[in-house]
Amino acid sequence: MDEEEKERWKKNIKIAHEIAKDKERKERLIKKAYEIGGKYVTTYWGCAQSTFLAIVDTLRTEGIEILTKEDEEKMFPAFVGLAGGTGNIGVGSCGGLVGSGFCVSLVANRSQGVDQKVQESNINHRWISFDAVYKYPVKRYLEKYNGLSCRAVTWARFGKHWDSWNPSAKEEFGREERERGCILDTAGYPCTIPRAAAWAVEDIIELLVKPITLEQVVEEHDLR
Amino acid sequence: MAEKKLETPKKLSMDWGIELPPKKRAIIKARELGTGYQGTIIGCSHCTFLAAVNALESEGIKLISEDIKDKLFTGLMGLTGGAGNSAIGTCGAVNGASFVISLATNVTMEENKKDIDSRWLAYYNVKHYITDRFMKKWGAITCREIQIKNFGRAYDSRRPERSKELFQIAAEKGCRNPYECTIGTAAGWAVEGVWEILNQTPEEREKLKEEIMRHQASDRKYH
């Protein structure tokens, strides 16, 4: 990790502390995540890439830059294929979880200077991001949707699941989403993408203020 | 059986000086690296990703810069073991391999925004090269179900004693080798897929998209 990035993380942590103390600013940021997430639903039409972008771009509106604009663009193509439960097959993790889990993991690691070299020097570091992803997006999904998969999410939201590779089922899914307002009324009826983005933005602020440390994970997971 | 398929060309190459085709070399390299990384870096998601990307680099194919690789690595770490090591979500090896396939498919922000059909190329490639193969071999893409298939039991790795049991049963089964390891296998599949994706001409890519969209035409109706 270069010096420029280390400096950026110091700045991110400082801003996160300010936001954590300012209820209004925090609420504004979460609201922004719903707005941007909602907008990206109809821009990119894929949960993994839209959630990823919504989180990074929302945090940037308050000066927290977890990735530069250039890096964000370079990484974007990696997320597209993870949408809809991986390759749109429904059975894997919801793309919203992949996008938010990725951002939470990135922040948990890099805000504490953990990169590949650091992980190689002490493999226990991996538990920092495992715990962050479990504590935040995984628990949120389990509580709200009773599962992590695309199928679990649609089951919880609609009481139904559609195979997106089946054209008539995909059409029906699109129709139901639209009728419920997920696409046209993203503020009134937030669908999974803006919700996952808003959760992650809130959680990332907390994570920057109260990081999960190596000492904590060593103790908790009996890694000595 | 899989062992023979890989062992034979490698042995021929070493004993008789037969040059292996670069694609084959990269696949074998990915399998070996993936298996090795599980012993040194630990974690299905980032190990699979790194093995595939580094194996491609060993044959001169550089998908991303070192800096982006490192950032993707740290973001993928938390998606290990079915997300946060919960075992419930997608297997990290599927995530890592799918990231590499999706990167190679290269549906950029601009392309995705201008042409929403383009995202189906990434869905198709991930399904074709990774998830269909996982479904065929393991009948699942989620961590817990793959563990069941591999070991006849699944473990909650968030509990220290179960995590130790999982490592123990993997060691007893001796599956940490380039022919059986889930990470190595997924990394090999990712390399194979990337090789084919990068060898497509722009016309072939467009034609594939048109074919997918002929089938998925209803997708446009509610956008």
Short mmCIF file of N, CA and C in Angstrom, two decimals, chain B residues 4 109 196 198:
data_model
loop_
_atom_site.label_atom_id
_atom_site.label_comp_id
_atom_site.label_asym_id
_atom_site.label_seq_id
_atom_site.Cartn_x
_atom_site.Cartn_y
_atom_site.Cartn_z
N LYS B 4 -5.03 -38.01 -13.93
CA LYS B 4 -4.34 -38.48 -15.12
C LYS B 4 -4.36 -37.42 -16.23
N MET B 109 -18.34 0.39 -17.29
CA MET B 109 -19.44 1.25 -16.84
C MET B 109 -20.13 1.89 -18.05
N GLU B 196 -10.48 -18.30 -23.51
CA GLU B 196 -11.44 -18.34 -24.62
C GLU B 196 -12.09 -16.97 -24.84
N LEU B 198 -10.82 -14.01 -24.19
CA LEU B 198 -9.88 -13.06 -24.79
C LEU B 198 -9.56 -13.39 -26.24
#
